[in-house]
Coordinates of C-alpha atoms in Angstrom, one line a residue:
M14 CA 30.0 17.6 25.8
A15 CA 26.2 18.0 26.5
L16 CA 26.4 21.5 25.0
A17 CA 27.8 20.0 21.8
R18 CA 25.0 17.5 21.6
I19 CA 22.4 20.2 22.0
S20 CA 23.9 22.4 19.3
L21 CA 24.1 19.4 16.9
L22 CA 20.4 18.6 17.5
K23 CA 19.5 22.3 16.8
A24 CA 21.6 22.2 13.6
W25 CA 19.8 19.1 12.3
R26 CA 16.3 20.1 13.3
P27 CA 15.5 22.1 10.1
V28 CA 16.8 19.3 7.9
L29 CA 14.5 16.8 9.7
A30 CA 11.5 19.1 9.3
V31 CA 12.2 19.5 5.6
S32 CA 12.5 15.8 5.0
Q33 CA 9.2 15.1 6.6
V34 CA 7.5 17.7 4.4
R35 CA 9.1 16.2 1.3
M36 CA 7.7 12.8 2.0
G37 CA 4.1 14.0 2.0
G38 CA 1.7 13.4 -0.8
E39 CA -0.6 10.9 -2.1
Y40 CA 0.4 7.3 -3.0
G41 CA 1.0 7.0 -6.7
S42 CA 1.2 10.7 -7.3
G43 CA 4.8 10.6 -8.6
A44 CA 8.4 9.9 -7.6
G45 CA 9.3 10.2 -4.0
S46 CA 5.7 10.2 -2.8
G47 CA 4.6 7.5 -0.4
G48 CA 8.0 6.3 0.6
G49 CA 10.0 6.4 -2.7
T50 CA 9.8 5.3 -6.3
G51 CA 7.8 2.3 -7.2
G52 CA 8.7 1.9 -10.8
S53 CA 8.3 3.9 -14.0
I54 CA 4.5 4.0 -13.9
R55 CA 4.5 5.3 -10.3
D56 CA 7.3 7.7 -11.2
A57 CA 5.0 9.3 -13.9
G58 CA 2.2 9.8 -11.4
G59 CA -1.3 10.3 -12.7
A60 CA -4.2 7.8 -12.9
F61 CA -2.0 4.8 -13.6
G62 CA 0.3 5.6 -10.7
K63 CA -2.7 5.9 -8.3
M64 CA -4.2 2.7 -9.7
E65 CA -0.9 0.8 -9.2
A66 CA -0.6 2.1 -5.6
A67 CA -4.2 1.0 -5.0
H68 CA -3.5 -2.5 -6.4
E69 CA -0.4 -2.7 -4.1
E70 CA -2.4 -1.6 -1.1
Q71 CA -5.1 -4.2 -2.0
Y72 CA -2.5 -6.9 -2.3
F73 CA -1.0 -6.2 1.1
R74 CA -4.4 -6.0 2.7
A75 CA -5.3 -9.4 1.2
L76 CA -1.9 -10.8 2.4
Q77 CA -2.5 -9.5 5.9
A78 CA -6.0 -11.0 6.0
E79 CA -4.6 -14.3 4.8
Q80 CA -1.9 -14.2 7.5
L81 CA -4.5 -13.3 10.2
K82 CA -6.7 -16.2 9.1
A83 CA -3.7 -18.6 9.3
L84 CA -2.8 -17.3 12.7
K85 CA -6.4 -17.8 14.0
K86 CA -6.4 -21.4 12.6
H87 CA -3.1 -22.1 14.3
H88 CA -4.5 -20.7 17.6
N89 CA -7.6 -22.9 17.3
D90 CA -5.5 -25.9 16.6
E91 CA -3.3 -25.2 19.6
I92 CA -6.4 -24.8 21.8
E93 CA -7.8 -28.0 20.5
A94 CA -4.5 -29.8 21.2
H95 CA -4.4 -28.5 24.8
E96 CA -8.0 -29.4 25.5
S97 CA -7.3 -32.9 24.2
E98 CA -4.3 -33.1 26.6
I99 CA -6.5 -31.9 29.4
R100 CA -9.0 -34.7 28.7
R101 CA -6.2 -37.2 28.5
H102 CA -4.9 -36.1 31.9
E103 CA -8.3 -36.1 33.5
E104 CA -8.8 -39.7 32.3
S105 CA -5.4 -40.6 33.8
I106 CA -6.3 -38.9 37.1
K107 CA -9.6 -40.9 37.2
R108 CA -7.8 -44.1 36.5
L109 CA -5.2 -43.5 39.1
K110 CA -7.8 -42.5 41.8
K111 CA -9.7 -45.7 41.0
R112 CA -6.5 -47.8 41.5
K113 CA -5.8 -46.0 44.7
D114 CA -9.3 -46.6 46.0
E115 CA -9.0 -50.3 45.0
I116 CA -5.7 -50.6 46.9
E117 CA -7.1 -48.9 49.9
S118 CA -10.2 -51.2 49.9
D119 CA -8.0 -54.3 49.6
S120 CA -5.8 -53.3 52.5
D121 CA -8.8 -52.9 54.9

């Protein structure tokens, strides 16, 4: 059984190597480059294909930056909420310690 697996892997190795080579190339340089076709303009390649690929990359970079900004804001809001809770708990602790001291002084 193990021998059969090894022979299968050896049989597929050249196919895997060829598929990796075929996917190479520059974004926007024609069909199949950069992960597949992206429409008729990118299929044609040339300057318009490269320009469209650049616009696509720019869009996703901007989207990622926006998501990162939203995540940072969310984390800051969470930190602020937790700090507020800490202050509230500290005030409760002070109040309870004061009551405890009052009770102890009254019982003396």
